GROMACS .gro file of C-alpha atoms in nm:
model
  452
    1MET     CA    1   0.584  -0.737   0.966
    2GLY     CA    2   0.275  -0.540   0.932
    3PRO     CA    3  -0.049  -0.513   0.812
    4ILE     CA    4  -0.071  -0.451   0.397
    5THR     CA    5  -0.094  -0.119   0.438
    6LEU     CA    6  -0.196   0.159   0.153
    7TYR     CA    7  -0.138   0.525   0.188
    8ASP     CA    8  -0.145   0.830   0.006
    9LYS     CA    9   0.097   1.109  -0.064
   10SER     CA   10  -0.063   1.338   0.137
   11PHE     CA   11   0.052   1.104   0.440
   12LEU     CA   12   0.386   0.978   0.370
   13GLU     CA   13   0.487   1.352   0.285
   14ALA     CA   14   0.393   1.510   0.608
   15LEU     CA   15   0.645   1.280   0.769
   16ASN     CA   16   1.045   1.289   0.884
   17LEU     CA   17   1.297   1.024   0.767
   18ASP     CA   18   1.294   0.907   1.098
   19GLU     CA   19   0.943   0.797   1.080
   20ALA     CA   20   0.906   0.768   0.735
   21VAL     CA   21   1.131   0.442   0.794
   22MET     CA   22   0.903   0.368   1.145
   23PHE     CA   23   0.606   0.318   0.919
   24ASP     CA   24   0.858   0.110   0.669
   25TYR     CA   25   0.927  -0.163   0.959
   26PHE     CA   26   0.623  -0.156   1.225
   27PHE     CA   27   0.393  -0.230   0.839
   28TYR     CA   28   0.411  -0.366   0.446
   29PRO     CA   29   0.347  -0.060   0.213
   30LEU     CA   30   0.130  -0.110  -0.057
   31THR     CA   31   0.214   0.210  -0.268
   32CYS     CA   32  -0.005   0.194  -0.539
   33PRO     CA   33   0.003   0.375  -0.967
   34VAL     CA   34  -0.203   0.721  -0.770
   35PHE     CA   35   0.055   0.713  -0.567
   36TYR     CA   36   0.404   0.686  -0.790
   37VAL     CA   37   0.195   1.005  -1.034
   38GLU     CA   38   0.146   1.211  -0.726
   39THR     CA   39   0.465   1.219  -0.713
   40LEU     CA   40   0.656   1.257  -1.038
   41ALA     CA   41   0.411   1.564  -1.076
   42ASN     CA   42   0.490   1.715  -0.840
   43LEU     CA   43   0.850   1.786  -1.155
   44ALA     CA   44   0.618   2.024  -1.276
   45LYS     CA   45   0.550   2.209  -0.909
   46ALA     CA   46   0.706   2.447  -0.771
   47LYS     CA   47   0.679   2.548  -0.453
   48LYS     CA   48   0.826   2.872  -0.193
   49GLY     CA   49   1.243   2.764  -0.078
   50ARG     CA   50   1.256   2.476  -0.340
   51SER     CA   51   1.317   2.357  -0.655
   52PRO     CA   52   1.015   2.103  -0.791
   53ASP     CA   53   1.326   1.841  -0.869
   54GLU     CA   54   1.377   1.860  -0.484
   55LEU     CA   55   1.028   1.868  -0.386
   56VAL     CA   56   1.013   1.498  -0.552
   57GLY     CA   57   1.414   1.402  -0.425
   58ALA     CA   58   1.282   1.429  -0.013
   59ILE     CA   59   0.966   1.173  -0.101
   60ALA     CA   60   1.180   0.973  -0.233
   61LYS     CA   61   1.346   0.935   0.038
   62LYS     CA   62   1.103   0.833   0.219
   63PHE     CA   63   0.962   0.556   0.011
   64PRO     CA   64   0.920   0.271   0.185
   65GLN     CA   65   1.256   0.012   0.157
   66ILE     CA   66   1.250  -0.212   0.361
   67HIS     CA   67   0.863  -0.415   0.337
   68GLY     CA   68   0.575  -0.326   0.089
   69GLY     CA   69   0.541  -0.314  -0.304
   70PRO     CA   70   0.413  -0.144  -0.667
   71ASN     CA   71   0.015  -0.295  -0.715
   72VAL     CA   72  -0.112  -0.353  -1.116
   73HIS     CA   73  -0.276  -0.123  -1.216
   74HIS     CA   74  -0.628  -0.096  -1.177
   75ARG     CA   75  -0.806  -0.115  -1.461
   76THR     CA   76  -0.519  -0.413  -1.611
   77LEU     CA   77  -0.697  -0.605  -1.316
   78ALA     CA   78  -1.060  -0.500  -1.368
   79VAL     CA   79  -1.016  -0.567  -1.776
   80HIS     CA   80  -0.850  -0.883  -1.597
   81SER     CA   81  -1.159  -0.933  -1.406
   82LEU     CA   82  -1.337  -0.887  -1.647
   83CYS     CA   83  -1.232  -1.163  -2.004
   84GLY     CA   84  -1.298  -1.424  -1.677
   85GLY     CA   85  -0.910  -1.342  -1.494
   86ASP     CA   86  -0.907  -1.403  -1.093
   87VAL     CA   87  -0.823  -1.106  -0.952
   88PRO     CA   88  -0.780  -1.148  -0.536
   89MET     CA   89  -0.913  -0.933  -0.306
   90ARG     CA   90  -0.805  -1.078   0.025
   91GLY     CA   91  -0.577  -0.760   0.110
   92GLN     CA   92  -0.269  -0.902  -0.068
   93ILE     CA   93  -0.097  -0.691  -0.260
   94VAL     CA   94  -0.148  -0.778  -0.630
   95VAL     CA   95   0.277  -0.840  -0.792
   96ALA     CA   96   0.357  -0.773  -1.140
   97GLY     CA   97   0.693  -0.981  -1.286
   98GLY     CA   98   0.730  -1.273  -1.092
   99ILE     CA   99   1.021  -1.490  -1.275
  100PRO     CA  100   1.020  -1.924  -1.258
  101VAL     CA  101   1.381  -2.006  -1.246
  102ASP     CA  102   1.421  -2.385  -1.118
  103THR     CA  103   1.755  -2.427  -0.879
  104ASP     CA  104   1.900  -2.701  -0.741
  105GLY     CA  105   1.501  -2.939  -0.792
  106LYS     CA  106   1.407  -2.614  -0.629
  107ASN     CA  107   1.049  -2.415  -0.745
  108ASN     CA  108   1.157  -1.997  -0.759
  109ILE     CA  109   0.928  -1.730  -0.821
  110VAL     CA  110   1.211  -1.447  -0.793
  111PHE     CA  111   1.034  -1.060  -0.794
  112LYS     CA  112   1.322  -0.794  -0.906
  113GLN     CA  113   1.324  -0.444  -0.851
  114SER     CA  114   1.009  -0.317  -0.873
  115PRO     CA  115   1.067   0.012  -1.209
  116GLU     CA  116   0.919   0.221  -0.973
  117ALA     CA  117   1.149   0.159  -0.690
  118SER     CA  118   1.415   0.181  -0.883
  119SER     CA  119   1.257   0.495  -1.034
  120PHE     CA  120   1.209   0.621  -0.663
  121ALA     CA  121   1.675   0.552  -0.582
  122ARG     CA  122   1.678   0.757  -0.944
  123TRP     CA  123   1.505   1.060  -0.783
  124GLN     CA  124   1.641   1.079  -0.373
  125HIS     CA  125   1.894   1.165  -0.614
  126GLY     CA  126   1.799   1.413  -0.863
  127GLU     CA  127   1.786   1.219  -1.129
  128PHE     CA  128   1.518   1.247  -1.384
  129GLU     CA  129   1.452   1.129  -1.744
  130GLU     CA  130   1.297   1.423  -1.953
  131LEU     CA  131   1.035   1.197  -2.020
  132GLU     CA  132   0.921   1.174  -1.648
  133ARG     CA  133   0.915   1.571  -1.658
  134GLU     CA  134   0.714   1.589  -1.995
  135PHE     CA  135   0.472   1.304  -1.809
  136ALA     CA  136   0.468   1.561  -1.541
  137GLN     CA  137   0.401   1.878  -1.713
  138GLY     CA  138   0.157   1.632  -1.945
  139TRP     CA  139  -0.087   1.537  -1.616
  140ARG     CA  140  -0.067   1.845  -1.432
  141ASN     CA  141  -0.230   2.059  -1.736
  142GLU     CA  142  -0.535   1.706  -1.774
  143LEU     CA  143  -0.623   1.775  -1.423
  144ALA     CA  144  -0.622   2.145  -1.455
  145ASN     CA  145  -0.879   2.062  -1.741
  146LEU     CA  146  -1.018   1.745  -1.569
  147ASP     CA  147  -1.428   1.924  -1.536
  148LEU     CA  148  -1.594   1.726  -1.286
  149ASP     CA  149  -1.876   1.886  -1.369
  150LEU     CA  150  -1.923   1.649  -1.666
  151LEU     CA  151  -1.921   1.289  -1.430
  152ALA     CA  152  -2.137   1.529  -1.275
  153GLN     CA  153  -2.334   1.520  -1.543
  154ARG     CA  154  -2.309   1.163  -1.618
  155ALA     CA  155  -2.501   1.077  -1.281
  156ARG     CA  156  -2.819   1.271  -1.400
  157ASN     CA  157  -2.784   1.082  -1.719
  158TYR     CA  158  -2.819   0.742  -1.465
  159GLY     CA  159  -3.197   0.835  -1.511
  160ILE     CA  160  -3.216   0.770  -1.129
  161ASP     CA  161  -3.427   1.003  -0.902
  162LEU     CA  162  -3.047   1.150  -0.678
  163GLY     CA  163  -3.351   1.381  -0.485
  164GLY     CA  164  -3.288   1.072  -0.163
  165CYS     CA  165  -2.920   1.119  -0.140
  166LYS     CA  166  -2.891   1.345   0.146
  167GLN     CA  167  -2.543   1.193   0.337
  168ILE     CA  168  -2.244   1.047   0.167
  169GLU     CA  169  -2.356   0.681   0.255
  170ASP     CA  170  -2.691   0.724   0.041
  171CYS     CA  171  -2.448   0.760  -0.274
  172ARG     CA  172  -2.279   0.505  -0.177
  173ASP     CA  173  -2.599   0.263  -0.160
  174VAL     CA  174  -2.782   0.444  -0.429
  175ALA     CA  175  -2.460   0.342  -0.709
  176ILE     CA  176  -2.537   0.001  -0.552
  177SER     CA  177  -2.886  -0.041  -0.623
  178LEU     CA  178  -2.836   0.052  -0.944
  179VAL     CA  179  -2.560  -0.098  -1.067
  180ASP     CA  180  -2.696  -0.475  -0.930
  181LYS     CA  181  -3.114  -0.404  -1.076
  182LEU     CA  182  -2.949  -0.396  -1.373
  183GLN     CA  183  -2.948  -0.722  -1.639
  184PRO     CA  184  -2.603  -0.903  -1.600
  185SER     CA  185  -2.587  -0.867  -2.008
  186LEU     CA  186  -2.623  -0.446  -1.926
  187GLN     CA  187  -2.383  -0.472  -1.602
  188LEU     CA  188  -2.156  -0.656  -1.845
  189ALA     CA  189  -2.211  -0.391  -2.044
  190PHE     CA  190  -2.187  -0.065  -1.893
  191SER     CA  191  -1.924  -0.158  -1.668
  192CYS     CA  192  -1.729  -0.227  -2.011
  193GLU     CA  193  -1.795   0.187  -2.122
  194LEU     CA  194  -1.688   0.277  -1.831
  195LEU     CA  195  -1.304   0.157  -1.795
  196ASN     CA  196  -1.324   0.225  -2.196
  197MET     CA  197  -1.273  -0.046  -2.347
  198SER     CA  198  -1.109  -0.189  -2.637
  199ALA     CA  199  -1.426  -0.337  -2.894
  200ASP     CA  200  -1.139  -0.632  -2.886
  201GLU     CA  201  -1.180  -0.644  -2.481
  202LYS     CA  202  -1.510  -0.615  -2.449
  203ALA     CA  203  -1.611  -0.937  -2.730
  204PHE     CA  204  -1.348  -1.133  -2.532
  205ALA     CA  205  -1.483  -1.079  -2.218
  206THR     CA  206  -1.844  -1.079  -2.314
  207GLU     CA  207  -1.719  -1.466  -2.427
  208ALA     CA  208  -1.559  -1.540  -2.154
  209TRP     CA  209  -1.934  -1.436  -1.923
  210GLY     CA  210  -2.119  -1.662  -2.184
  211ALA     CA  211  -1.904  -1.929  -2.164
  212ALA     CA  212  -1.982  -1.945  -1.759
  213GLY     CA  213  -2.371  -1.897  -1.781
  214ARG     CA  214  -2.339  -1.500  -1.779
  215PRO     CA  215  -2.378  -1.461  -1.418
  216THR     CA  216  -2.494  -1.148  -1.237
  217LEU     CA  217  -2.080  -0.896  -1.287
  218ARG     CA  218  -2.061  -0.937  -0.851
  219GLU     CA  219  -2.031  -1.212  -0.936
  220PHE     CA  220  -1.841  -1.339  -1.190
  221ALA     CA  221  -1.634  -1.048  -1.230
  222PRO     CA  222  -1.606  -0.909  -0.826
  223TYR     CA  223  -1.350  -0.628  -0.912
  224ALA     CA  224  -1.443  -0.494  -1.251
  225HIS     CA  225  -1.806  -0.514  -1.008
  226TYR     CA  226  -1.595  -0.337  -0.681
  227VAL     CA  227  -1.424  -0.059  -0.922
  228THR     CA  228  -1.833   0.009  -1.149
  229LEU     CA  229  -1.905   0.061  -0.765
  230ILE     CA  230  -1.647   0.342  -0.702
  231GLN     CA  231  -1.673   0.484  -0.985
  232VAL     CA  232  -2.050   0.565  -1.003
  233PHE     CA  233  -2.091   0.661  -0.643
  234PHE     CA  234  -1.739   0.932  -0.734
  235ASP     CA  235  -2.097   1.041  -0.962
  236ILE     CA  236  -2.290   1.051  -0.784
  237ALA     CA  237  -2.155   1.275  -0.497
  238LEU     CA  238  -2.020   1.499  -0.740
  239ALA     CA  239  -2.442   1.524  -0.858
  240THR     CA  240  -2.556   1.523  -0.548
  241GLY     CA  241  -2.276   1.830  -0.405
  242LYS     CA  242  -2.116   1.569  -0.144
  243ILE     CA  243  -1.853   1.568  -0.259
  244SER     CA  244  -1.674   1.879  -0.478
  245LYS     CA  245  -1.729   1.956  -0.792
  246ASP     CA  246  -1.410   2.258  -0.755
  247ARG     CA  247  -1.160   2.011  -0.681
  248PRO     CA  248  -1.030   1.842  -1.056
  249SER     CA  249  -0.749   1.651  -0.794
  250ASN     CA  250  -1.103   1.530  -0.607
  251PHE     CA  251  -1.027   1.275  -0.901
  252ASN     CA  252  -0.712   1.178  -0.831
  253ASP     CA  253  -0.749   1.086  -0.438
  254MET     CA  254  -1.121   0.931  -0.548
  255ALA     CA  255  -0.839   0.655  -0.661
  256TYR     CA  256  -0.672   0.529  -0.452
  257LEU     CA  257  -0.976   0.409  -0.282
  258TYR     CA  258  -0.955   0.144  -0.616
  259TYR     CA  259  -0.671  -0.011  -0.420
  260MET     CA  260  -0.826  -0.120  -0.093
  261PRO     CA  261  -0.920  -0.417  -0.203
  262PHE     CA  262  -0.545  -0.554  -0.146
  263CYS     CA  263  -0.449  -0.430   0.133
  264SER     CA  264  -0.517  -0.459   0.535
  265VAL     CA  265  -0.438  -0.088   0.623
  266PHE     CA  266  -0.546   0.254   0.460
  267VAL     CA  267  -0.358   0.525   0.631
  268SER     CA  268  -0.395   0.845   0.467
  269SER     CA  269  -0.464   1.271   0.634
  270ASP     CA  270  -0.655   1.356   0.286
  271LYS     CA  271  -1.027   1.449   0.435
  272LEU     CA  272  -1.225   1.281   0.103
  273HIS     CA  273  -1.023   0.960   0.230
  274ARG     CA  274  -1.160   1.022   0.582
  275ARG     CA  275  -1.526   1.076   0.382
  276CYS     CA  276  -1.550   0.795   0.167
  277ALA     CA  277  -1.228   0.462   0.250
  278PRO     CA  278  -1.532   0.388   0.502
  279LEU     CA  279  -1.807   0.351   0.275
  280PHE     CA  280  -1.646   0.026   0.039
  281MET     CA  281  -1.421  -0.138   0.328
  282ARG     CA  282  -1.460  -0.517   0.451
  283ASP     CA  283  -1.496  -0.627   0.756
  284GLY     CA  284  -1.203  -0.637   0.971
  285GLN     CA  285  -1.003  -0.332   0.722
  286GLN     CA  286  -0.901  -0.024   0.915
  287PHE     CA  287  -0.862   0.334   0.819
  288VAL     CA  288  -0.649   0.530   1.048
  289TRP     CA  289  -0.598   0.928   1.027
  290GLY     CA  290  -0.203   0.976   0.899
  291GLU     CA  291  -0.205   1.271   1.127
  292GLU     CA  292  -0.284   0.987   1.439
  293LEU     CA  293  -0.035   0.761   1.295
  294LYS     CA  294   0.238   1.039   1.261
  295ALA     CA  295   0.149   1.098   1.595
  296ASP     CA  296   0.246   0.722   1.731
  297LEU     CA  297   0.582   0.641   1.470
  298ARG     CA  298   0.735   0.916   1.672
  299ILE     CA  299   0.662   0.815   2.006
  300HIS     CA  300   0.783   0.536   1.870
  301ASN     CA  301   1.074   0.559   1.690
  302GLU     CA  302   1.228   0.795   2.055
  303ALA     CA  303   1.145   0.467   2.265
  304LEU     CA  304   1.433   0.266   2.047
  305LEU     CA  305   1.673   0.573   1.992
  306ALA     CA  306   1.668   0.576   2.367
  307LEU     CA  307   1.853   0.239   2.298
  308PRO     CA  308   2.185   0.246   2.356
  309LYS     CA  309   2.424   0.278   2.039
  310ASP     CA  310   2.554  -0.056   2.018
  311VAL     CA  311   2.203  -0.185   2.042
  312ARG     CA  312   2.109   0.012   1.765
  313ASP     CA  313   2.352  -0.036   1.511
  314ARG     CA  314   2.298  -0.383   1.528
  315GLY     CA  315   2.020  -0.246   1.237
  316LEU     CA  316   1.626  -0.248   1.262
  317ILE     CA  317   1.600  -0.592   1.089
  318ARG     CA  318   1.827  -0.815   1.391
  319MET     CA  319   1.683  -0.630   1.663
  320ALA     CA  320   1.357  -0.709   1.605
  321PRO     CA  321   1.147  -0.433   1.731
  322LYS     CA  322   0.807  -0.529   1.840
  323PRO     CA  323   0.499  -0.196   1.858
  324ILE     CA  324   0.464   0.002   2.213
  325PRO     CA  325   0.191  -0.213   2.389
  326GLY     CA  326  -0.169  -0.015   2.343
  327SER     CA  327  -0.002   0.177   2.162
  328MET     CA  328  -0.197   0.262   1.794
  329ILE     CA  329   0.056   0.072   1.668
  330ALA     CA  330   0.055  -0.186   1.838
  331ASP     CA  331  -0.395  -0.109   1.769
  332ILE     CA  332  -0.406  -0.181   1.460
  333HIS     CA  333  -0.189  -0.555   1.386
  334GLN     CA  334  -0.337  -0.667   1.683
  335ARG     CA  335  -0.647  -0.540   1.473
  336ALA     CA  336  -0.501  -0.675   1.162
  337PHE     CA  337  -0.423  -1.025   1.245
  338ALA     CA  338  -0.677  -1.085   1.395
  339ARG     CA  339  -1.009  -1.275   1.227
  340ALA     CA  340  -1.207  -1.079   1.028
  341GLY     CA  341  -1.560  -0.954   1.226
  342ARG     CA  342  -1.472  -0.937   1.602
  343GLY     CA  343  -1.654  -0.671   1.635
  344ILE     CA  344  -1.324  -0.466   1.766
  345GLY     CA  345  -1.367  -0.080   1.731
  346PRO     CA  346  -1.276   0.222   1.582
  347VAL     CA  347  -0.880   0.303   1.648
  348THR     CA  348  -0.894   0.630   1.792
  349SER     CA  349  -0.616   0.895   1.931
  350GLY     CA  350  -0.678   0.707   2.270
  351SER     CA  351  -0.446   0.477   2.194
  352VAL     CA  352  -0.167   0.712   2.078
  353ALA     CA  353  -0.260   0.901   2.385
  354ARG     CA  354  -0.219   0.524   2.619
  355ALA     CA  355   0.152   0.581   2.454
  356SER     CA  356   0.230   0.859   2.533
  357SER     CA  357   0.100   0.872   2.836
  358THR     CA  358   0.361   0.635   2.954
  359GLY     CA  359   0.648   0.845   2.942
  360ALA     CA  360   0.972   0.779   2.917
  361ALA     CA  361   0.996   0.684   3.286
  362ALA     CA  362   0.775   0.367   3.214
  363LEU     CA  363   0.975   0.318   2.863
  364GLN     CA  364   1.299   0.286   3.107
  365ASP     CA  365   1.304  -0.029   3.304
  366THR     CA  366   1.200  -0.148   2.973
  367LEU     CA  367   1.370  -0.033   2.768
  368ALA     CA  368   1.697  -0.134   2.999
  369ASN     CA  369   1.547  -0.418   2.982
  370LEU     CA  370   1.672  -0.486   2.592
  371ALA     CA  371   1.991  -0.372   2.642
  372GLU     CA  372   2.062  -0.591   2.860
  373GLY     CA  373   1.911  -0.909   2.689
  374ALA     CA  374   2.091  -0.813   2.415
  375ARG     CA  375   2.472  -0.781   2.503
  376GLY     CA  376   2.432  -1.116   2.574
  377GLY     CA  377   2.262  -1.034   2.963
  378ASP     CA  378   1.944  -1.255   3.149
  379GLY     CA  379   1.697  -0.933   3.128
  380GLY     CA  380   1.562  -0.975   2.856
  381ALA     CA  381   1.432  -1.340   2.919
  382ARG     CA  382   1.206  -1.119   3.198
  383LEU     CA  383   1.079  -0.926   2.934
  384GLU     CA  384   0.676  -0.991   2.878
  385LYS     CA  385   0.583  -0.649   2.723
  386PRO     CA  386   0.900  -0.569   2.543
  387VAL     CA  387   0.891  -0.233   2.291
  388ALA     CA  388   1.133  -0.503   2.084
  389SER     CA  389   1.233  -0.803   2.068
  390ARG     CA  390   1.528  -1.009   2.119
  391SER     CA  391   1.825  -0.954   1.885
  392ALA     CA  392   1.790  -1.248   1.654
  393PRO     CA  393   2.127  -1.533   1.707
  394ALA     CA  394   2.394  -1.441   1.461
  395LEU     CA  395   2.466  -1.648   1.160
  396ASN     CA  396   2.810  -1.779   1.159
  397GLU     CA  397   3.047  -1.770   0.772
  398GLN     CA  398   2.925  -2.055   0.688
  399GLN     CA  399   2.593  -2.031   0.728
  400ARG     CA  400   2.630  -1.640   0.573
  401ASP     CA  401   2.817  -1.776   0.298
  402GLU     CA  402   2.559  -2.095   0.297
  403ILE     CA  403   2.276  -1.848   0.226
  404HIS     CA  404   2.470  -1.612   0.017
  405ASP     CA  405   2.530  -1.893  -0.277
  406ARG     CA  406   2.246  -2.004  -0.270
  407MET     CA  407   2.065  -1.640  -0.349
  408ARG     CA  408   2.328  -1.543  -0.643
  409ARG     CA  409   2.205  -1.933  -0.806
  410ILE     CA  410   1.882  -1.790  -0.831
  411MET     CA  411   1.953  -1.476  -0.920
  412ALA     CA  412   2.165  -1.602  -1.160
  413GLY     CA  413   1.884  -1.832  -1.261
  414ALA     CA  414   1.633  -1.524  -1.274
  415GLU     CA  415   1.838  -1.342  -1.562
  416LYS     CA  416   1.825  -1.644  -1.788
  417SER     CA  417   1.511  -1.748  -1.720
  418GLN     CA  418   1.291  -1.690  -2.065
  419GLY     CA  419   0.989  -1.582  -1.864
  420ILE     CA  420   0.832  -1.945  -1.890
  421PRO     CA  421   0.717  -2.136  -1.579
  422PRO     CA  422   0.870  -2.529  -1.604
  423PHE     CA  423   0.644  -2.587  -1.240
  424ASP     CA  424   0.325  -2.461  -1.191
  425SER     CA  425   0.329  -2.183  -0.906
  426ARG     CA  426   0.097  -2.340  -0.689
  427SER     CA  427   0.434  -2.572  -0.643
  428THR     CA  428   0.660  -2.320  -0.526
  429ASP     CA  429   0.930  -2.377  -0.286
  430SER     CA  430   1.055  -2.009  -0.214
  431VAL     CA  431   0.954  -1.654  -0.385
  432THR     CA  432   1.233  -1.458  -0.427
  433ILE     CA  433   1.255  -1.003  -0.363
  434GLU     CA  434   1.464  -0.812  -0.545
  435ARG     CA  435   1.541  -0.496  -0.281
  436LEU     CA  436   1.762  -0.170  -0.280
  437VAL     CA  437   1.734  -0.128   0.057
  438ASP     CA  438   2.031   0.150   0.152
  439GLY     CA  439   2.189   0.010   0.468
  440GLU     CA  440   2.150   0.369   0.690
  441ARG     CA  441   1.937   0.585   0.648
  442GLY     CA  442   1.830   0.870   0.902
  443SER     CA  443   1.863   0.820   1.270
  444TRP     CA  444   1.927   0.448   1.138
  445VAL     CA  445   2.119   0.083   1.052
  446GLN     CA  446   1.900  -0.071   0.876
  447ILE     CA  447   2.094  -0.362   0.782
  448SER     CA  448   2.447  -0.468   1.012
  449ARG     CA  449   2.722  -0.442   0.821
  450ASP     CA  450   2.777  -0.842   0.824
  451MET     CA  451   2.493  -0.884   0.678
  452ARG     CA  452   2.527  -0.666   0.384
   0.00000   0.00000   0.00000
């Protein structure tokens, strides 16, 4: 399992199916609501030679299955933050819907298959609900009528001098200064207004803020503070011409940045993301250009496809591939799992070039050793820098039955649960995530037959 990675539609759409399988395996993809909406919106978009249903289906087939999950909507989390709730911003996906289950004296949390995953499973087979088609058309109409000049005008009404915003970094600095120099009570009110909170929500937030001792927004509601900065930055960048007002889609693209606190890596092929995302990343986070990662995923796919068929038939999960040493993916993993702030340089296309320069001949010995080790020979023991680890030992029938029986009892308990935690979530013994994973996908066996 790789680092938690936020991705956008432009990146996943550009991958072929095998590359998407590699991305799913080597990373832990974070799917944000913006991606879901953008994909669904293609139902109202015609493209030469392909129907809208085919467009959405093609993206849905590449949707992550093995790893990852959907994040709670940013507004829900920002309001929760303003009402005194804790929103972790340490690079972890915030997931909704955990079901507490007490089984055999053990405290378990079960996450059923997400609605998003269920929808993508339908979409790849061309199954769409009428409400989804209506939503797609409505969203496209709203986007077409969106006037970004209104947001730019809002920035002009902030009462600050925008003349000093010569670079896009200046827009960020002015946004931070504007928000942080307000009185704490005004910071709270400003954030509530930008989030279009209801009167009841505002009252609850004000009460929680007062009970906390009337601190600054940054101290009281760090995530709401972050979302507010992104919104103000966008307004200022529009007003100063650093971001175009003529592309309504920029509004949607900017929304991906709301989810960066919940990842370690953000991969995108969108130029706006390339310019803006690094401005709001914490130490240790990485922005990766999608086209470069796509090239490295292709290299890994070709290298692993060179393995003998009997090795590949064990399935990716049992093969447990590791990134090619010196590759971009290996560098991303190393940076993501290192401690933040260790002074590691940026991820560049040089990593892809290094991986490419090894060539098929340079990989041949590694692949041969892996194949020998996977068949039970001693070649695997000599691998110091493998492309893939030795195959995990197969479970015997009794072990598989015991695991399956335990899983059935946990899932049965989840079906009966009424959602009232019978235990403190901090004392959880296990977490079970239900996934719909194809046994075979593209050129790959994802799960060996004896594990299905």
